[in-house]
PDB file of C-alpha atoms in Angstrom:
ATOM      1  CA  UNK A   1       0.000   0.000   0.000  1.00  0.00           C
ATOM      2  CA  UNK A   2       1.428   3.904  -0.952  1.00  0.00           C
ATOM      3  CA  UNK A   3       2.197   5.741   1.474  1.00  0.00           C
ATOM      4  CA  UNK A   4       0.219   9.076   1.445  1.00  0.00           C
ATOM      5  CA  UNK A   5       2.160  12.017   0.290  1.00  0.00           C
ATOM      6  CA  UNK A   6       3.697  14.483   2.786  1.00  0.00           C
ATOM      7  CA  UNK A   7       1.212  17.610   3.202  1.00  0.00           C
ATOM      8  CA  UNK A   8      -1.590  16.043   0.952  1.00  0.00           C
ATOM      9  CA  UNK A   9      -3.764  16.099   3.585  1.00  0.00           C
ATOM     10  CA  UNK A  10      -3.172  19.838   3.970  1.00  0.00           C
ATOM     11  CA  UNK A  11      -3.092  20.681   0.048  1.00  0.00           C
ATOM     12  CA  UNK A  12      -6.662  19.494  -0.228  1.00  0.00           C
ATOM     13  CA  UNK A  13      -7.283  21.299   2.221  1.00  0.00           C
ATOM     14  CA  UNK A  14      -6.003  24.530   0.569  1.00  0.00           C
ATOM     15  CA  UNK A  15      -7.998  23.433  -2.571  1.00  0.00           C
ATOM     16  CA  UNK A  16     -11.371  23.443  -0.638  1.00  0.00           C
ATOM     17  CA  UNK A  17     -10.388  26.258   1.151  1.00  0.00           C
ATOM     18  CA  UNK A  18      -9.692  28.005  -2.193  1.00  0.00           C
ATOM     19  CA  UNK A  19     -13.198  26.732  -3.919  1.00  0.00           C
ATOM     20  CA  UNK A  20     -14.766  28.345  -1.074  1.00  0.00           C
ATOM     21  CA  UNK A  21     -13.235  31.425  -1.315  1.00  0.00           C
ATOM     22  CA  UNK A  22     -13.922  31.291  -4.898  1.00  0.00           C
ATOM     23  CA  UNK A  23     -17.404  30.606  -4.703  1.00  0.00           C
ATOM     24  CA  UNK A  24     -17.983  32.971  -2.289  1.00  0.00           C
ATOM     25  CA  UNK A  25     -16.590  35.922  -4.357  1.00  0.00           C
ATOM     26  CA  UNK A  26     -18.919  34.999  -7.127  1.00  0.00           C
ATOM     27  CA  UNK A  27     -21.783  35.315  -4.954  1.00  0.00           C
ATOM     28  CA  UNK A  28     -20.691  38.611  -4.015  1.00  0.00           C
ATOM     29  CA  UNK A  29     -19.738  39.509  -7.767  1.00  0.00           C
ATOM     30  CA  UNK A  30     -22.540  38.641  -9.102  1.00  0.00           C
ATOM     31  CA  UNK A  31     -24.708  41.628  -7.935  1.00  0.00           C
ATOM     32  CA  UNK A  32     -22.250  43.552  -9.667  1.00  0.00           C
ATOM     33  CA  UNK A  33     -22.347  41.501 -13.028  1.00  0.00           C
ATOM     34  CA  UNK A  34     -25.670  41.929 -13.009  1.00  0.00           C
ATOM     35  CA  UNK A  35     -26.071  45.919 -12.990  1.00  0.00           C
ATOM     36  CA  UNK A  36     -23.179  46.215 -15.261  1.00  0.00           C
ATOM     37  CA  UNK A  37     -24.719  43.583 -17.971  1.00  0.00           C
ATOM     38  CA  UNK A  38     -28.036  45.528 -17.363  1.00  0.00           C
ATOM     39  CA  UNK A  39     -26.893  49.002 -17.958  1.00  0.00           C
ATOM     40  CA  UNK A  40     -25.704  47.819 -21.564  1.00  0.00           C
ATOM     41  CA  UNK A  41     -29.085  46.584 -22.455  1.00  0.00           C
ATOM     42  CA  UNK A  42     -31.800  47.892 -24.261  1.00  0.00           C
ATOM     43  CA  UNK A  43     -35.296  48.275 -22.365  1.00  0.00           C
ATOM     44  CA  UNK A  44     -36.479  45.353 -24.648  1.00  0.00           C
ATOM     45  CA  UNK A  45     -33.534  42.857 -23.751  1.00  0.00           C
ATOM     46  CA  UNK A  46     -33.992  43.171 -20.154  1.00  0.00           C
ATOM     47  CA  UNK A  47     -36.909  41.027 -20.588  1.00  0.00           C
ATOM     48  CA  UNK A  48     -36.296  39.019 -23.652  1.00  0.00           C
ATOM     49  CA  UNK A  49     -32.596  37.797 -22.684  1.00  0.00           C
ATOM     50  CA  UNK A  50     -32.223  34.309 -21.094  1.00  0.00           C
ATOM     51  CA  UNK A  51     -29.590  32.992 -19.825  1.00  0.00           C
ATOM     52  CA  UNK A  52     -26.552  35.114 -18.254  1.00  0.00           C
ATOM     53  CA  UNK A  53     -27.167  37.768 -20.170  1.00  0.00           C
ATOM     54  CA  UNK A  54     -23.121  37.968 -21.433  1.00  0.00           C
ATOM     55  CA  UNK A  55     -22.897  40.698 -24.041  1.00  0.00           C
ATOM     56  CA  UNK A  56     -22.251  40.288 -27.614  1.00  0.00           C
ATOM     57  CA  UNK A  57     -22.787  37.098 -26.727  1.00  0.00           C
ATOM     58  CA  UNK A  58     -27.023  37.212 -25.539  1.00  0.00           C
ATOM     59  CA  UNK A  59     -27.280  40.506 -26.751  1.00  0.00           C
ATOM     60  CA  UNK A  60     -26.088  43.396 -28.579  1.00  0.00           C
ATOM     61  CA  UNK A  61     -24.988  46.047 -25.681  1.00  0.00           C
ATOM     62  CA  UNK A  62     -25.446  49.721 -26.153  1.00  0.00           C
ATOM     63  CA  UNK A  63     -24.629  53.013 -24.412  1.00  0.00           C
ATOM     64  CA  UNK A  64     -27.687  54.787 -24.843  1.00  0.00           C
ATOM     65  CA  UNK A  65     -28.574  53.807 -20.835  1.00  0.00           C
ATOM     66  CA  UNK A  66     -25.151  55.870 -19.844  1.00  0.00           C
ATOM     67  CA  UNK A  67     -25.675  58.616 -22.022  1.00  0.00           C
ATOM     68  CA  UNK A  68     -28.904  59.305 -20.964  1.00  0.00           C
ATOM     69  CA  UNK A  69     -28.064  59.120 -17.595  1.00  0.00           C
ATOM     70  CA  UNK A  70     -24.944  60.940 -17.134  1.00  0.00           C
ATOM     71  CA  UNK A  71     -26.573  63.894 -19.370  1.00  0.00           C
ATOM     72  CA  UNK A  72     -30.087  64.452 -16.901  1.00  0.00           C
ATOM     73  CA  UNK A  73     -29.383  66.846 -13.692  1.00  0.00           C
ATOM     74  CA  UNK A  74     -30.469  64.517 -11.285  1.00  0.00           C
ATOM     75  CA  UNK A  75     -27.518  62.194 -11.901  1.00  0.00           C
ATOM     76  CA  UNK A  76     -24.851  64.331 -12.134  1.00  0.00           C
ATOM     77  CA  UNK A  77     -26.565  66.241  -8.996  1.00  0.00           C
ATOM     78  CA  UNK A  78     -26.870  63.156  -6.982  1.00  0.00           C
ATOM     79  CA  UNK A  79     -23.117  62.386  -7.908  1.00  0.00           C
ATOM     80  CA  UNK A  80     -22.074  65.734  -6.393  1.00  0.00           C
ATOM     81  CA  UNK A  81     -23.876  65.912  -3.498  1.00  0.00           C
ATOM     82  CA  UNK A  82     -22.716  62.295  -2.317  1.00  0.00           C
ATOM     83  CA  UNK A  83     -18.911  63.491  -3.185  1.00  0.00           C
ATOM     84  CA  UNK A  84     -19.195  65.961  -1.067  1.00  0.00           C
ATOM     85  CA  UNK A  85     -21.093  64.727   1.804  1.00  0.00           C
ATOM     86  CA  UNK A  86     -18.572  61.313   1.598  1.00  0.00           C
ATOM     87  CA  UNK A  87     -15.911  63.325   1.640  1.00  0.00           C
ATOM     88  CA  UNK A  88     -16.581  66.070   4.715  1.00  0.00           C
ATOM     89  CA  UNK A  89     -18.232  63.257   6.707  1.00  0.00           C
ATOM     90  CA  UNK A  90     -14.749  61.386   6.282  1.00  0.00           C
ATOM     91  CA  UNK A  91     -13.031  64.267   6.929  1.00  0.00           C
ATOM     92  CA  UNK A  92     -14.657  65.421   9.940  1.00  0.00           C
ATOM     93  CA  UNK A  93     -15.456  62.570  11.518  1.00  0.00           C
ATOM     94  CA  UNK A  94     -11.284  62.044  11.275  1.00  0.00           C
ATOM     95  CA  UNK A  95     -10.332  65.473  12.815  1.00  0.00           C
ATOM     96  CA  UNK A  96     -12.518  64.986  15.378  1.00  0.00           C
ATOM     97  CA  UNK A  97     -12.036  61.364  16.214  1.00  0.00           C
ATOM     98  CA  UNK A  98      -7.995  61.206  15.700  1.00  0.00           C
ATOM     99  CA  UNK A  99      -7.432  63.120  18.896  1.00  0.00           C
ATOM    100  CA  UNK A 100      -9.836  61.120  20.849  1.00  0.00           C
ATOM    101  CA  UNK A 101      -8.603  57.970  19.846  1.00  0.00           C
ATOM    102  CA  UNK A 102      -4.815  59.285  20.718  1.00  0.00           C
ATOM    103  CA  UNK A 103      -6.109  60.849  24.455  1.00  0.00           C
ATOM    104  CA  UNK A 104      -7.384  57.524  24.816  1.00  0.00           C
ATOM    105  CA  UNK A 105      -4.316  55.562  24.210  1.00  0.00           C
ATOM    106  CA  UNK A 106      -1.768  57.930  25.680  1.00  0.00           C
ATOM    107  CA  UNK A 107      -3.670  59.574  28.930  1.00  0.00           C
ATOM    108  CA  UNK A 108      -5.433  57.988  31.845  1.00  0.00           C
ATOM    109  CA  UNK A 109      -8.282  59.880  32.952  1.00  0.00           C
ATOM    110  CA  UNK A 110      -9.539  59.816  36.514  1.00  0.00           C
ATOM    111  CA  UNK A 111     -13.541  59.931  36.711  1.00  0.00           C
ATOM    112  CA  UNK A 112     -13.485  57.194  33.262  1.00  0.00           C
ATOM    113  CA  UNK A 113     -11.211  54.134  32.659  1.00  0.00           C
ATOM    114  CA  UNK A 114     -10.110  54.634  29.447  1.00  0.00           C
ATOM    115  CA  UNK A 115     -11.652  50.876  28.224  1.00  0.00           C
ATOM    116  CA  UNK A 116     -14.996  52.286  29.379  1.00  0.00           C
ATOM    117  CA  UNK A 117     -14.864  55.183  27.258  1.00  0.00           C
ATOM    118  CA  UNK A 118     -14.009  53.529  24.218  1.00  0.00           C
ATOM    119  CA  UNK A 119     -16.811  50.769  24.974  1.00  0.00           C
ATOM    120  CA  UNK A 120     -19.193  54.071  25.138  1.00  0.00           C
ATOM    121  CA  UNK A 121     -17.568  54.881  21.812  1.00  0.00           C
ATOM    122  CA  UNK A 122     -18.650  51.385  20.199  1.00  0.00           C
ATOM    123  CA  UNK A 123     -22.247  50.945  21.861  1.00  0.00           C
ATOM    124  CA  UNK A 124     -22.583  54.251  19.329  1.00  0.00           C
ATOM    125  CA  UNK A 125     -22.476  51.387  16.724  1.00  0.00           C
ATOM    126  CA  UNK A 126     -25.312  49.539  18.671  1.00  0.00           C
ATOM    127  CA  UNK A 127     -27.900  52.286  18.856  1.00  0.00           C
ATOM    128  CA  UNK A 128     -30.236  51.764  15.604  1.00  0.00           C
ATOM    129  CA  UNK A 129     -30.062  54.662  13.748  1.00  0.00           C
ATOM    130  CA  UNK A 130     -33.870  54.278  12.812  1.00  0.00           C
ATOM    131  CA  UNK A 131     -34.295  55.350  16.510  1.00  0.00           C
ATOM    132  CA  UNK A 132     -32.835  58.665  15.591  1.00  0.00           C
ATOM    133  CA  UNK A 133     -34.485  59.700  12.367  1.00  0.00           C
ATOM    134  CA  UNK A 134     -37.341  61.864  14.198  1.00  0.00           C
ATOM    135  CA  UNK A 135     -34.869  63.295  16.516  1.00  0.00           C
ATOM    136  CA  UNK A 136     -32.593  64.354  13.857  1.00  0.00           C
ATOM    137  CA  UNK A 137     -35.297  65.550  11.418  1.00  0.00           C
ATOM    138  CA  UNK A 138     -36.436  67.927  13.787  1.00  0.00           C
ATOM    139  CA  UNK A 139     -34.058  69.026  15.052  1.00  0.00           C
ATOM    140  CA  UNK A 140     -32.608  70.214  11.515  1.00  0.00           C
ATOM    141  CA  UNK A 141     -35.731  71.335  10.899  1.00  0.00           C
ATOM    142  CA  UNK A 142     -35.776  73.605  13.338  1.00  0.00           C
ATOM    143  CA  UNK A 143     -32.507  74.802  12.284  1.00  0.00           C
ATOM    144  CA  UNK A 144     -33.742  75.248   8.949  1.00  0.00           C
ATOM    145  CA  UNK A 145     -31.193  72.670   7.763  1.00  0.00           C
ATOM    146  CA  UNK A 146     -33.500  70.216   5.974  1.00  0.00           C
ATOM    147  CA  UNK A 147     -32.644  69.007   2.574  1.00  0.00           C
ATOM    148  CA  UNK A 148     -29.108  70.436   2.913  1.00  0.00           C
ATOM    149  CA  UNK A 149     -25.514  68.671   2.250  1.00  0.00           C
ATOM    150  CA  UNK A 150     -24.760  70.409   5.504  1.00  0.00           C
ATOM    151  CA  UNK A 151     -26.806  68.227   7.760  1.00  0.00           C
ATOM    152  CA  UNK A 152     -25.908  64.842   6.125  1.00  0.00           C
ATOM    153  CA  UNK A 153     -22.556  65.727   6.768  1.00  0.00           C
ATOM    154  CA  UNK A 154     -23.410  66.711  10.307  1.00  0.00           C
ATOM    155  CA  UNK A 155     -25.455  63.398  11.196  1.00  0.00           C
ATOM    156  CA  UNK A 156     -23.145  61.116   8.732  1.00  0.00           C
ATOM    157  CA  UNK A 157     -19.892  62.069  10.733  1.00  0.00           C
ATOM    158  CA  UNK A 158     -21.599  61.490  13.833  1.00  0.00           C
ATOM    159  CA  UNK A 159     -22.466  58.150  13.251  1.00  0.00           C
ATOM    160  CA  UNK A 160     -19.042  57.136  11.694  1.00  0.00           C
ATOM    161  CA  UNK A 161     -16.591  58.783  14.195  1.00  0.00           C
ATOM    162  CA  UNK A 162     -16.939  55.569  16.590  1.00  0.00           C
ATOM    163  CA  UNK A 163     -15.194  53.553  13.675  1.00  0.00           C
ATOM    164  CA  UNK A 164     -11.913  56.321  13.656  1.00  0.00           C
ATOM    165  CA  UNK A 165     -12.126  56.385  17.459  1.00  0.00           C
ATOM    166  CA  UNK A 166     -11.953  52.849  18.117  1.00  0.00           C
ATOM    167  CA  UNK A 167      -9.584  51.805  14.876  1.00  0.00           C
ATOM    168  CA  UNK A 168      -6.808  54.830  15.722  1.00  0.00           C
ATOM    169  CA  UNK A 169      -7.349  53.933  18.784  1.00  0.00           C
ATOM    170  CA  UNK A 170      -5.361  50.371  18.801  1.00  0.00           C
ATOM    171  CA  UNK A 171      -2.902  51.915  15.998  1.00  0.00           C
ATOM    172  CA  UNK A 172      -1.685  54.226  18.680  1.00  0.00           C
ATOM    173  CA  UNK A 173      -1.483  51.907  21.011  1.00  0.00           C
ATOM    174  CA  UNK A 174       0.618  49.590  18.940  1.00  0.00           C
ATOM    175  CA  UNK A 175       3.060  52.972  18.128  1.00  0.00           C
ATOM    176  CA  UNK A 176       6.219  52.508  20.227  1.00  0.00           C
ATOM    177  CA  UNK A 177       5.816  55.235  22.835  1.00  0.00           C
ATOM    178  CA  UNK A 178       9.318  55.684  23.604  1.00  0.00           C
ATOM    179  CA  UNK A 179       9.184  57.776  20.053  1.00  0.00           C
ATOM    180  CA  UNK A 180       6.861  59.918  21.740  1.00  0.00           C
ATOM    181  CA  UNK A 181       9.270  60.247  24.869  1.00  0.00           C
ATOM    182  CA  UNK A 182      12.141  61.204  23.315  1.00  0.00           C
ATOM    183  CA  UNK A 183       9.993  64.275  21.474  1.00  0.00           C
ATOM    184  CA  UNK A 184       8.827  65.006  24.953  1.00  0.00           C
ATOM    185  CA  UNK A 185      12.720  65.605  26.032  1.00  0.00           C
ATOM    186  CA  UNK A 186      13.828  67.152  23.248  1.00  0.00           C
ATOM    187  CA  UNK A 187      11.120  70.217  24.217  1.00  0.00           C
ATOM    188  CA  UNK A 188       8.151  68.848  21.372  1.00  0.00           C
ATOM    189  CA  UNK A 189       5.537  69.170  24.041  1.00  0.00           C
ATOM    190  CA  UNK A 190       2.331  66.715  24.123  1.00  0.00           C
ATOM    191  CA  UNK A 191       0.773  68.009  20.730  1.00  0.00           C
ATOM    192  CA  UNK A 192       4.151  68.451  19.367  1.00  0.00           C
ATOM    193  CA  UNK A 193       4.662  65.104  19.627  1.00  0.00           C
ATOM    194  CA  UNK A 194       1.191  64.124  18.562  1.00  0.00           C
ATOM    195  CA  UNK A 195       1.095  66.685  15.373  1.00  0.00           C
ATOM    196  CA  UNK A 196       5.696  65.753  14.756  1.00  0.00           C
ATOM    197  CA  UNK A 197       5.516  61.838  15.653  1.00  0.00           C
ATOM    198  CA  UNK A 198       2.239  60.080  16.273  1.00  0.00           C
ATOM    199  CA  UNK A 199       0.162  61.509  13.025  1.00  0.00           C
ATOM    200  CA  UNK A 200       2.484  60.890  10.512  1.00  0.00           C
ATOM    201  CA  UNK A 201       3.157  57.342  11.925  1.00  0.00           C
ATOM    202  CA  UNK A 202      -0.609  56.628  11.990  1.00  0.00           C
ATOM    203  CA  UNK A 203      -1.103  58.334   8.273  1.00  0.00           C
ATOM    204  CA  UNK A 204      -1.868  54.364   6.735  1.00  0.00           C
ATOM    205  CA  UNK A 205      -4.195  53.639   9.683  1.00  0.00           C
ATOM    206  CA  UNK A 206      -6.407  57.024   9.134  1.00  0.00           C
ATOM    207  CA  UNK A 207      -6.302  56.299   5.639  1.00  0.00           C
ATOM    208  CA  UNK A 208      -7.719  53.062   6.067  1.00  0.00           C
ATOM    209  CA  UNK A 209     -10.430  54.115   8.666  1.00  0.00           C
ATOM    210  CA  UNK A 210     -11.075  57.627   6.202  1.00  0.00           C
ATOM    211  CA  UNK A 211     -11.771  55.223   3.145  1.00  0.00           C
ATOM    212  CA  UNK A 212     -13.759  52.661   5.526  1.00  0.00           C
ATOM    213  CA  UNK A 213     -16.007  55.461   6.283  1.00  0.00           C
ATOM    214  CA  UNK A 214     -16.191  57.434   3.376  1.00  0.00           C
ATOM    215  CA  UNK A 215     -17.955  54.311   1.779  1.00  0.00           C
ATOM    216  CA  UNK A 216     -20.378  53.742   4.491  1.00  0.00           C
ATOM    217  CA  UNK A 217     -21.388  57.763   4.414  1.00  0.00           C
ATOM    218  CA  UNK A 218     -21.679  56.940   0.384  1.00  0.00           C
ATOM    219  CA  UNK A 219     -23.787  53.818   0.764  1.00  0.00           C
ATOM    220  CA  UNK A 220     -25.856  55.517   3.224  1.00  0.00           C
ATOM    221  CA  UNK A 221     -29.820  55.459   2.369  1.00  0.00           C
ATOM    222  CA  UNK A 222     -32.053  56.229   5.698  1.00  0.00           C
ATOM    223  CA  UNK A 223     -31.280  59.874   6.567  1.00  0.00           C
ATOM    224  CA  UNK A 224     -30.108  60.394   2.546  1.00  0.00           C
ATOM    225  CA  UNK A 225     -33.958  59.799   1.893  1.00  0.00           C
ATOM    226  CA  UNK A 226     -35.034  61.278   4.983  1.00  0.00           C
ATOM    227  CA  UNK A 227     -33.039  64.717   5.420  1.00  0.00           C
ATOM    228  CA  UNK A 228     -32.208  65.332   1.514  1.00  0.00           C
ATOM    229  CA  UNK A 229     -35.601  65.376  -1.029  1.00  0.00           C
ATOM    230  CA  UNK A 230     -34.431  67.133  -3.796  1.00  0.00           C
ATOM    231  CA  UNK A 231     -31.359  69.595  -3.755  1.00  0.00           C
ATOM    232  CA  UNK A 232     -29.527  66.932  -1.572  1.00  0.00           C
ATOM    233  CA  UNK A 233     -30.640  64.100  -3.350  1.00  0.00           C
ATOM    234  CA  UNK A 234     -27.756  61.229  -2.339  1.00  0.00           C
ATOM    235  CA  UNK A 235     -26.902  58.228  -5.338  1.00  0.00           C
ATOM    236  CA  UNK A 236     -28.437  55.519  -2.963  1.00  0.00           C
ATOM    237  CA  UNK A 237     -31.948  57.750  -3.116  1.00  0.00           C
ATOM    238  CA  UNK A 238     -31.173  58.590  -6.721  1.00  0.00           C
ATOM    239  CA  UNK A 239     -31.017  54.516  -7.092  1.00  0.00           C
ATOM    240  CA  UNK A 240     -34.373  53.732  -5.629  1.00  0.00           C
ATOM    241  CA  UNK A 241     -35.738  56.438  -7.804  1.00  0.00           C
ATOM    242  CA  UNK A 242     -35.718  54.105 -10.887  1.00  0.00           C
ATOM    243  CA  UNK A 243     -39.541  52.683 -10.112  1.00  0.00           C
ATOM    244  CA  UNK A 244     -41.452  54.228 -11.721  1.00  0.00           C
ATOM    245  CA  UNK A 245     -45.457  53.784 -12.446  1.00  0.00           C
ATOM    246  CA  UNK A 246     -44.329  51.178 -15.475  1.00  0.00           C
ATOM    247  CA  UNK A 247     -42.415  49.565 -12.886  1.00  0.00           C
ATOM    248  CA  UNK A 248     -38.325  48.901 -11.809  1.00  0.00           C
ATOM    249  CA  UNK A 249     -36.311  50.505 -15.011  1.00  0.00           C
ATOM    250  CA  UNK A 250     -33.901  48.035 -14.950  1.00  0.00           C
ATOM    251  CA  UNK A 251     -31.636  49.474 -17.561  1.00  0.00           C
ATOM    252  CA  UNK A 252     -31.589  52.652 -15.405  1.00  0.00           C
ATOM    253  CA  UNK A 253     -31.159  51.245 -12.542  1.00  0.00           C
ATOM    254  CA  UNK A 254     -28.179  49.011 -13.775  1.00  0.00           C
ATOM    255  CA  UNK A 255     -26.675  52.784 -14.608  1.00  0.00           C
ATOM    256  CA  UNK A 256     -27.292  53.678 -11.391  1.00  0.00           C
ATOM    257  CA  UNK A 257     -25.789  50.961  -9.655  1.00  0.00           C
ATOM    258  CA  UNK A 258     -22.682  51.160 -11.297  1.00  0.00           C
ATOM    259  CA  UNK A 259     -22.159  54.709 -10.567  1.00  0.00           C
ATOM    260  CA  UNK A 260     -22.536  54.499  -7.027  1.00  0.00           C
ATOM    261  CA  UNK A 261     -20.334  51.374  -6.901  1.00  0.00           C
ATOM    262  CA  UNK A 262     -17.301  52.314  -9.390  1.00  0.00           C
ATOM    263  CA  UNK A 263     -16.255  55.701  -7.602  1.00  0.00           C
ATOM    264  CA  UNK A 264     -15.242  53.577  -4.169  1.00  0.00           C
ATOM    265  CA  UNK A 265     -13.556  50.795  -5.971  1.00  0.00           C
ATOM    266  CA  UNK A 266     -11.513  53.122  -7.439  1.00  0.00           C
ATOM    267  CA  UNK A 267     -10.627  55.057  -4.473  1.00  0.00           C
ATOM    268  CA  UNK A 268      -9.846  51.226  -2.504  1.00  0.00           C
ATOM    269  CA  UNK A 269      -7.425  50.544  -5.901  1.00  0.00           C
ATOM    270  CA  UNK A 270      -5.578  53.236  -5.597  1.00  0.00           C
ATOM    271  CA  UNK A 271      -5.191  53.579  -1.926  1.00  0.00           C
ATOM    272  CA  UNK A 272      -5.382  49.544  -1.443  1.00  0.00           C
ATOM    273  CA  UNK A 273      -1.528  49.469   0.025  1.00  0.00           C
ATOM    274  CA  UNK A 274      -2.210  52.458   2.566  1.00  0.00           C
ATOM    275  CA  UNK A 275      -5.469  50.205   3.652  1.00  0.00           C
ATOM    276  CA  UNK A 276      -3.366  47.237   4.199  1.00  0.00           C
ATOM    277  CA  UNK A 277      -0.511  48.620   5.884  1.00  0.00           C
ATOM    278  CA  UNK A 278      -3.326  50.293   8.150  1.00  0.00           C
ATOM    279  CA  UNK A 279      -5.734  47.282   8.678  1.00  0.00           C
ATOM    280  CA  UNK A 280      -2.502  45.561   9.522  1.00  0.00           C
ATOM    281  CA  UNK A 281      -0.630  47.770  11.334  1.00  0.00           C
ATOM    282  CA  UNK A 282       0.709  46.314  15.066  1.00  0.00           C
ATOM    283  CA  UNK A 283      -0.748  42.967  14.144  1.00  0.00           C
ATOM    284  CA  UNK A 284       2.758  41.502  14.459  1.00  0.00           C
ATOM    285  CA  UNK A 285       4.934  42.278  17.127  1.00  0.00           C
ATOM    286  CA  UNK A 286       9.069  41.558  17.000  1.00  0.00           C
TER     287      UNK A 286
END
């Protein structure tokens, strides 16, 4: 009888490991397949093509769904306004958190232990924000902030800065502190140090956590549809807008789709080495 091979046992498990992996990314693709293959269809072929609807191959595709869509003022409006929130959400949500998370890691505080303040930080996370729609809608109504890129930023950076808190949080604890003593002697002061030492060390972790949340402020539909109507119309609210009384435009919405998804996948591609070194920053000690 053969002996079994050294480490077969282990390659098939690799190989099932692998399939799974595999087949899991398909799943996830597939969504994406989809909208693409429907956005190069004509409004007939969305219900006339069997099969996986390949183009050139099940039908002829065209780019009469794009061009229409780009050109119309909601699009390009909806495009804008989500840039914009996406990006001061991020943005704000970072200078406000980055601090916190450092205080947290470097200081003790008397009244709080520090753990219990970050848990406060994360039960943020916890709290539905479904809970807080009535609260917040008044509120900027009252302010006469309703249907304004100025309150989704607002709300949007409040309910992402528990993700920079908590994530800068642990890469600050993993930076050496002894680099931070040695700018204490040398005169640097706390936020000397902080500003001179700590930031620039932590620059691939904050741009990890900044692209993290700038995609959940993009994907973001409850207080997009409830705050912003009209002149602060968000893609995921410009997305659901493709039922119509005929029905789900599925060519339109296929448009839609892949507008709202191609913008963060490039962003993640070219920042994909500043997420890893971030994500995986103080995971392995010497």
């Amino acid at each position: 009888m053969a002996d079994r091979a050294p480490g077969s046992r282990n390659g098939w498990g690799e190989v099932t490991a692998s399939l799974i992996a595999v087949t899991v990314a398909l799943m996830f693709a597939f969504p994406i397949y989809w909208a693409f293959s429907q956005s190069l269809r004509n409004p007939i072929d969305t219900y006339t093509v069997a099969g996986l609807g390949v183009p050139w191959i099940n039908f002829t595709p065209t780019l009469n769904n794009w061009i229409d869509q780009l050109g119309t003022p909601e699009t390009v409006r909806a495009l804008y306004n989500s840039t914009i929130v996406s990006v001061s959400a991020a943005l704000l949500a970072l200078a406000l958190g980055t601090p916190a998370a450092y205080a947290i890691a470097r200081f003790r505080f008397e009244r709080w232990k520090n753990r219990d303040i970050t848990v406060w930080f994360l039960s943020q996370r916890i709290l539905p924000p479904v809970a807080t729609v009535i609260p917040f809608y008044l509120t900027m109504r009252y302010l006469g902030l309703l249907d304004t890129k100025f309150a989704l930023v607002l709300i949007n950076a409040t309910f992402v800065l528990p993700y920079v808190v908590v994530i800068l949080r642990q890469t600050f604890l993993d930076l050496p502190v002894e680099i931070e003593e040695a700018a204490l002697i040398d005169g640097a002061g706390h936020f000397g140090a902080f500003w001179r030492v700590a930031l620039p060390l932590a620059a691939p972790s904050m741009a990890a956590a900044g692209l993290i949340i700038f995609a959940l402020t993009w994907n973001e539909f409850l207080f997009a549809v409830a705050i912003g109507s009209s002149d602060a119309i968000m893609v995921p609210v410009h997305i659901a807008g493709a039922i119509d009384t005929r029905g789900v435009q599925f060519w339109f919405m296929g448009v839609r789709a892949m507008t709202a998804i191609i913008p963060p996948l490039i962003i993640a591609l070219i920042a994909q080495r500043y997420i890893v070194r971030g994500l995986t920053l103080g995971a392995v000690r010497g």
